[in-house]
Amino acid sequence: MALHKFGEFISLRYVIAAMCVRRRTDACRGTRASVVAGRRFARRRHAIRGTMRAVRWIARLVGLSALFLIPNACAEVPATPEPPRPPIVERVRTPPRATPTPLASGGLGMFRDEWESIQGQPLRARGQFISYRGGNIGASFANDIVWYIERQWPGVEMPSRDAARTASNEYLPRDAHLVGYFQTRAMRRYDQYSSESLATRFRLAAENAEQVDPWKGAAPGSFIVYYRDLGDRVSSMVLSTGVNPN
């Protein structure tokens, strides 16, 4: 009985000893793991501290750069000098020109738009001569004013001399007065007139446009009506400023 108990006691001691050895082994293993983890933590902390030092140095460098750059950036930019301006010269105003009074006329002296409001749109142009109404009537302009009119009649419609003279009255200025009836050496008949309103119309137009002389050396306001006779009939007639029936 005593031997049996002694054997149990010895076995119990071996078990306890084995348990202590195992605990020590586990403790050693835990200590080694802790040492490795500590070393890793130390290396990480060292790396973080190095990064923080680099960040602080970069911040210091940026601050020093700002000290040099900010004053230059805040400095006032010199204004670009303006080019010298020319001296102000007072503009001389031209006195207004006299406005021409409306010209009472059926042809000579009319402005082109007035003429075409009666005769219609142009049919064709031959040089400065523009035809209207199927080519039976045409006109030429100086400073946009009618100075020449030609009226033609077809063969069966040719009027007598007196009828042609009456027809010419349709194209005269209303203040025109007859100077006389004349005939050239070539037996061409013509009637000479004078109109003050016609002279004024061309004079005012020349002051504001081209300097033209529609009178061709004659007195201002002079114009004629000459006829192209065919027997006792008239094939055409011409109204023209100046005195030149040829």
Tab-separated table of C-alpha atoms in Angstrom:
chain	number	residue	atom	x	y	z
A	1	MET	CA	0.000	0.000	0.000
A	2	ALA	CA	2.812	2.326	0.906
A	3	LEU	CA	4.657	1.478	-2.288
A	4	HIS	CA	1.543	2.111	-4.311
A	5	LYS	CA	1.104	5.581	-2.792
A	6	PHE	CA	4.777	6.336	-3.305
A	7	GLY	CA	4.444	5.453	-6.981
A	8	GLU	CA	1.453	7.748	-7.321
A	9	PHE	CA	3.411	10.518	-5.639
A	10	ILE	CA	6.330	10.101	-8.027
A	11	SER	CA	3.992	10.096	-11.037
A	12	LEU	CA	2.305	13.241	-9.782
A	13	ARG	CA	5.668	15.011	-9.479
A	14	TYR	CA	6.590	14.030	-13.022
A	15	VAL	CA	3.326	15.362	-14.313
A	16	ILE	CA	3.808	18.612	-12.437
A	17	ALA	CA	7.376	18.885	-13.691
A	18	ALA	CA	6.263	18.283	-17.278
A	19	MET	CA	3.599	20.944	-16.945
A	20	CYS	CA	6.160	23.430	-15.630
A	21	VAL	CA	8.518	22.687	-18.515
A	22	ARG	CA	5.691	23.230	-21.013
A	23	ARG	CA	4.712	26.511	-19.398
A	24	ARG	CA	8.293	27.704	-19.506
A	25	THR	CA	8.582	26.764	-23.158
A	26	ASP	CA	5.377	28.673	-23.973
A	27	ALA	CA	6.609	31.612	-21.936
A	28	CYS	CA	9.881	31.608	-23.836
A	29	ARG	CA	8.053	31.476	-27.106
A	30	GLY	CA	5.829	34.362	-26.013
A	31	THR	CA	8.884	36.339	-24.980
A	32	ARG	CA	10.548	35.821	-28.356
A	33	ALA	CA	7.390	36.927	-30.199
A	34	SER	CA	7.189	39.981	-28.016
A	35	VAL	CA	10.810	40.827	-28.770
A	36	VAL	CA	10.249	40.505	-32.536
A	37	ALA	CA	7.102	42.644	-32.356
A	38	GLY	CA	8.926	45.227	-30.307
A	39	ARG	CA	11.717	45.427	-32.820
A	40	ARG	CA	9.225	45.855	-35.656
A	41	PHE	CA	7.445	48.599	-33.740
A	42	ALA	CA	10.764	50.341	-33.090
A	43	ARG	CA	11.662	50.263	-36.766
A	44	ARG	CA	8.243	51.688	-37.739
A	45	ARG	CA	8.502	54.417	-35.115
A	46	HIS	CA	11.970	55.289	-36.387
A	47	ALA	CA	10.644	55.513	-39.964
A	48	ILE	CA	7.723	57.708	-38.859
A	49	ARG	CA	10.078	60.019	-36.974
A	50	GLY	CA	12.271	60.269	-40.087
A	51	THR	CA	9.244	61.171	-42.201
A	52	MET	CA	8.156	63.815	-39.699
A	53	ARG	CA	11.642	65.346	-39.737
A	54	ALA	CA	11.541	65.505	-43.558
A	55	VAL	CA	8.098	67.137	-43.445
A	56	ARG	CA	9.324	69.734	-40.927
A	57	TRP	CA	12.341	70.545	-43.145
A	58	ILE	CA	10.130	70.892	-46.214
A	59	ALA	CA	7.795	73.203	-44.288
A	60	ARG	CA	10.750	75.327	-43.207
A	61	LEU	CA	11.992	75.560	-46.807
A	62	VAL	CA	8.521	76.533	-48.035
A	63	GLY	CA	8.301	79.198	-45.364
A	64	LEU	CA	11.670	80.656	-46.342
A	65	SER	CA	10.651	80.693	-50.017
A	66	ALA	CA	7.429	82.494	-49.145
A	67	LEU	CA	9.415	85.200	-47.362
A	68	PHE	CA	11.198	85.973	-50.637
A	69	LEU	CA	8.296	85.452	-53.042
A	70	ILE	CA	5.421	87.145	-51.231
A	71	PRO	CA	6.984	90.631	-51.150
A	72	ASN	CA	7.609	90.425	-54.896
A	73	ALA	CA	4.094	89.177	-55.524
A	74	CYS	CA	2.602	91.947	-53.438
A	75	ALA	CA	4.715	94.627	-55.048
A	76	GLU	CA	2.706	97.040	-57.191
A	77	VAL	CA	3.009	96.347	-60.916
A	78	PRO	CA	4.048	99.519	-62.723
A	79	ALA	CA	1.298	100.805	-65.008
A	80	THR	CA	1.907	100.717	-68.740
A	81	PRO	CA	2.455	104.271	-69.896
A	82	GLU	CA	-0.307	105.527	-72.202
A	83	PRO	CA	0.734	106.822	-75.614
A	84	PRO	CA	0.562	110.566	-75.886
A	85	ARG	CA	-2.802	111.735	-77.103
A	86	PRO	CA	-3.025	114.160	-79.987
A	87	PRO	CA	-4.138	117.614	-79.029
A	88	ILE	CA	-7.856	118.182	-79.252
A	89	VAL	CA	-8.626	120.372	-82.202
A	90	GLU	CA	-11.986	122.005	-82.274
A	91	ARG	CA	-13.876	120.821	-85.326
A	92	VAL	CA	-14.906	123.571	-87.645
A	93	ARG	CA	-18.523	123.075	-88.538
A	94	THR	CA	-19.485	123.685	-92.115
A	95	PRO	CA	-22.568	125.853	-92.355
A	96	PRO	CA	-25.525	123.917	-93.735
A	97	ARG	CA	-26.133	124.303	-97.425
A	98	ALA	CA	-29.381	125.573	-98.746
A	99	THR	CA	-31.911	122.852	-99.384
A	100	PRO	CA	-33.212	122.996	-102.946
A	101	THR	CA	-36.871	123.760	-103.203
A	102	PRO	CA	-38.992	121.177	-104.991
A	103	LEU	CA	-38.707	121.593	-108.747
A	104	ALA	CA	-41.991	121.638	-110.593
A	105	SER	CA	-41.122	119.774	-113.779
A	106	GLY	CA	-42.219	116.820	-115.810
A	107	GLY	CA	-38.714	115.866	-116.921
A	108	LEU	CA	-35.742	118.247	-117.122
A	109	GLY	CA	-34.218	118.909	-113.698
A	110	MET	CA	-35.929	116.007	-111.940
A	111	PHE	CA	-33.943	113.730	-109.674
A	112	ARG	CA	-33.593	110.222	-110.996
A	113	ASP	CA	-35.885	108.658	-108.400
A	114	GLU	CA	-38.554	111.244	-109.251
A	115	TRP	CA	-38.149	110.548	-112.953
A	116	GLU	CA	-38.338	106.770	-112.522
A	117	SER	CA	-41.377	107.059	-110.274
A	118	ILE	CA	-43.152	108.312	-113.424
A	119	GLN	CA	-41.363	106.421	-116.218
A	120	GLY	CA	-40.873	103.120	-114.394
A	121	GLN	CA	-37.807	100.934	-114.096
A	122	PRO	CA	-34.963	101.251	-116.642
A	123	LEU	CA	-35.176	98.998	-119.669
A	124	ARG	CA	-31.534	99.122	-120.807
A	125	ALA	CA	-28.519	101.438	-120.793
A	126	ARG	CA	-26.386	102.561	-123.705
A	127	GLY	CA	-23.469	104.433	-122.210
A	128	GLN	CA	-24.990	107.181	-120.070
A	129	PHE	CA	-28.286	107.021	-121.934
A	130	ILE	CA	-30.957	104.903	-120.199
A	131	SER	CA	-34.121	103.729	-121.984
A	132	TYR	CA	-37.612	103.409	-120.513
A	133	ARG	CA	-41.079	102.394	-121.683
A	134	GLY	CA	-40.150	99.954	-124.384
A	135	GLY	CA	-37.313	102.163	-125.607
A	136	ASN	CA	-39.562	105.009	-126.795
A	137	ILE	CA	-38.189	107.411	-124.194
A	138	GLY	CA	-34.794	107.743	-122.530
A	139	ALA	CA	-32.779	110.079	-120.324
A	140	SER	CA	-29.259	110.906	-119.165
A	141	PHE	CA	-28.306	112.202	-115.711
A	142	ALA	CA	-25.703	114.573	-114.247
A	143	ASN	CA	-25.360	114.518	-110.459
A	144	ASP	CA	-28.428	112.272	-110.544
A	145	ILE	CA	-30.472	115.003	-112.265
A	146	VAL	CA	-32.108	114.710	-115.697
A	147	TRP	CA	-30.291	116.931	-118.196
A	148	TYR	CA	-31.174	115.114	-121.458
A	149	ILE	CA	-34.422	113.538	-122.661
A	150	GLU	CA	-35.159	111.892	-126.003
A	151	ARG	CA	-38.663	110.932	-127.118
A	152	GLN	CA	-39.270	108.726	-130.186
A	153	TRP	CA	-42.435	107.805	-132.046
A	154	PRO	CA	-43.040	104.720	-134.189
A	155	GLY	CA	-43.783	105.318	-137.882
A	156	VAL	CA	-47.564	105.182	-137.627
A	157	GLU	CA	-47.582	107.398	-134.502
A	158	MET	CA	-45.285	110.204	-135.690
A	159	PRO	CA	-46.942	113.514	-134.764
A	160	SER	CA	-47.070	116.732	-136.743
A	161	ARG	CA	-44.662	119.534	-135.905
A	162	ASP	CA	-47.191	121.417	-133.835
A	163	ALA	CA	-48.274	118.250	-132.016
A	164	ALA	CA	-44.639	117.432	-131.227
A	165	ARG	CA	-44.107	120.924	-129.796
A	166	THR	CA	-47.187	120.486	-127.634
A	167	ALA	CA	-45.903	117.096	-126.452
A	168	SER	CA	-42.593	118.667	-125.417
A	169	ASN	CA	-44.373	120.830	-122.840
A	170	GLU	CA	-44.911	117.702	-120.747
A	171	TYR	CA	-41.168	117.571	-119.905
A	172	LEU	CA	-40.429	121.278	-119.283
A	173	PRO	CA	-39.926	122.977	-115.904
A	174	ARG	CA	-43.081	124.881	-114.998
A	175	ASP	CA	-41.258	128.232	-114.787
A	176	ALA	CA	-39.669	127.828	-118.245
A	177	HIS	CA	-40.208	130.749	-120.582
A	178	LEU	CA	-39.659	130.707	-124.328
A	179	VAL	CA	-36.647	132.629	-125.614
A	180	GLY	CA	-37.397	132.000	-129.293
A	181	TYR	CA	-37.730	129.611	-132.238
A	182	PHE	CA	-34.581	128.927	-134.217
A	183	GLN	CA	-33.268	126.839	-137.082
A	184	THR	CA	-29.758	125.607	-137.818
A	185	ARG	CA	-28.028	125.758	-141.186
A	186	ALA	CA	-28.859	122.085	-141.561
A	187	MET	CA	-32.541	123.095	-141.337
A	188	ARG	CA	-33.011	121.593	-137.859
A	189	ARG	CA	-35.682	123.391	-135.896
A	190	TYR	CA	-35.246	124.052	-132.190
A	191	ASP	CA	-36.965	126.017	-129.445
A	192	GLN	CA	-34.848	127.782	-126.824
A	193	TYR	CA	-36.030	128.244	-123.225
A	194	SER	CA	-34.736	129.483	-119.879
A	195	SER	CA	-35.639	128.338	-116.345
A	196	GLU	CA	-34.461	129.872	-113.067
A	197	SER	CA	-35.495	126.828	-111.015
A	198	LEU	CA	-33.508	124.572	-113.361
A	199	ALA	CA	-30.386	126.715	-112.882
A	200	THR	CA	-30.811	126.627	-109.090
A	201	ARG	CA	-31.305	122.856	-109.021
A	202	PHE	CA	-28.047	122.144	-110.878
A	203	ARG	CA	-26.107	124.790	-108.930
A	204	LEU	CA	-27.021	123.375	-105.531
A	205	ALA	CA	-26.334	119.837	-106.722
A	206	ALA	CA	-22.860	120.864	-107.931
A	207	GLU	CA	-22.064	122.362	-104.510
A	208	ASN	CA	-22.747	119.027	-102.823
A	209	ALA	CA	-21.505	116.661	-105.534
A	210	GLU	CA	-19.454	116.837	-108.736
A	211	GLN	CA	-18.667	120.136	-110.405
A	212	VAL	CA	-20.423	119.685	-113.729
A	213	ASP	CA	-21.446	122.276	-116.302
A	214	PRO	CA	-24.715	121.167	-117.889
A	215	TRP	CA	-25.047	124.464	-119.771
A	216	LYS	CA	-22.073	123.838	-122.087
A	217	GLY	CA	-21.033	127.475	-122.112
A	218	ALA	CA	-24.546	128.930	-122.325
A	219	ALA	CA	-26.256	130.964	-119.613
A	220	PRO	CA	-27.303	128.893	-116.565
A	221	GLY	CA	-30.890	127.730	-116.879
A	222	SER	CA	-30.772	127.606	-120.697
A	223	PHE	CA	-32.141	124.568	-122.517
A	224	ILE	CA	-33.533	123.690	-125.930
A	225	VAL	CA	-36.006	121.359	-127.586
A	226	TYR	CA	-35.020	120.279	-131.082
A	227	TYR	CA	-36.899	118.064	-133.534
A	228	ARG	CA	-35.944	115.413	-136.071
A	229	ASP	CA	-38.343	115.976	-138.917
A	230	LEU	CA	-39.346	113.378	-141.463
A	231	GLY	CA	-41.268	115.350	-144.046
A	232	ASP	CA	-44.071	117.103	-142.256
A	233	ARG	CA	-43.878	114.623	-139.382
A	234	VAL	CA	-41.544	114.349	-136.399
A	235	SER	CA	-39.806	111.034	-135.707
A	236	SER	CA	-38.225	112.174	-132.423
A	237	MET	CA	-37.464	115.184	-130.276
A	238	VAL	CA	-34.695	115.971	-127.784
A	239	LEU	CA	-34.692	118.192	-124.686
A	240	SER	CA	-31.210	119.163	-123.517
A	241	THR	CA	-29.616	121.714	-121.187
A	242	GLY	CA	-27.419	124.302	-122.877
A	243	VAL	CA	-27.831	125.503	-126.450
A	244	ASN	CA	-26.440	122.888	-128.803
A	245	PRO	CA	-28.916	121.485	-131.356
A	246	ASN	CA	-26.280	119.646	-133.398
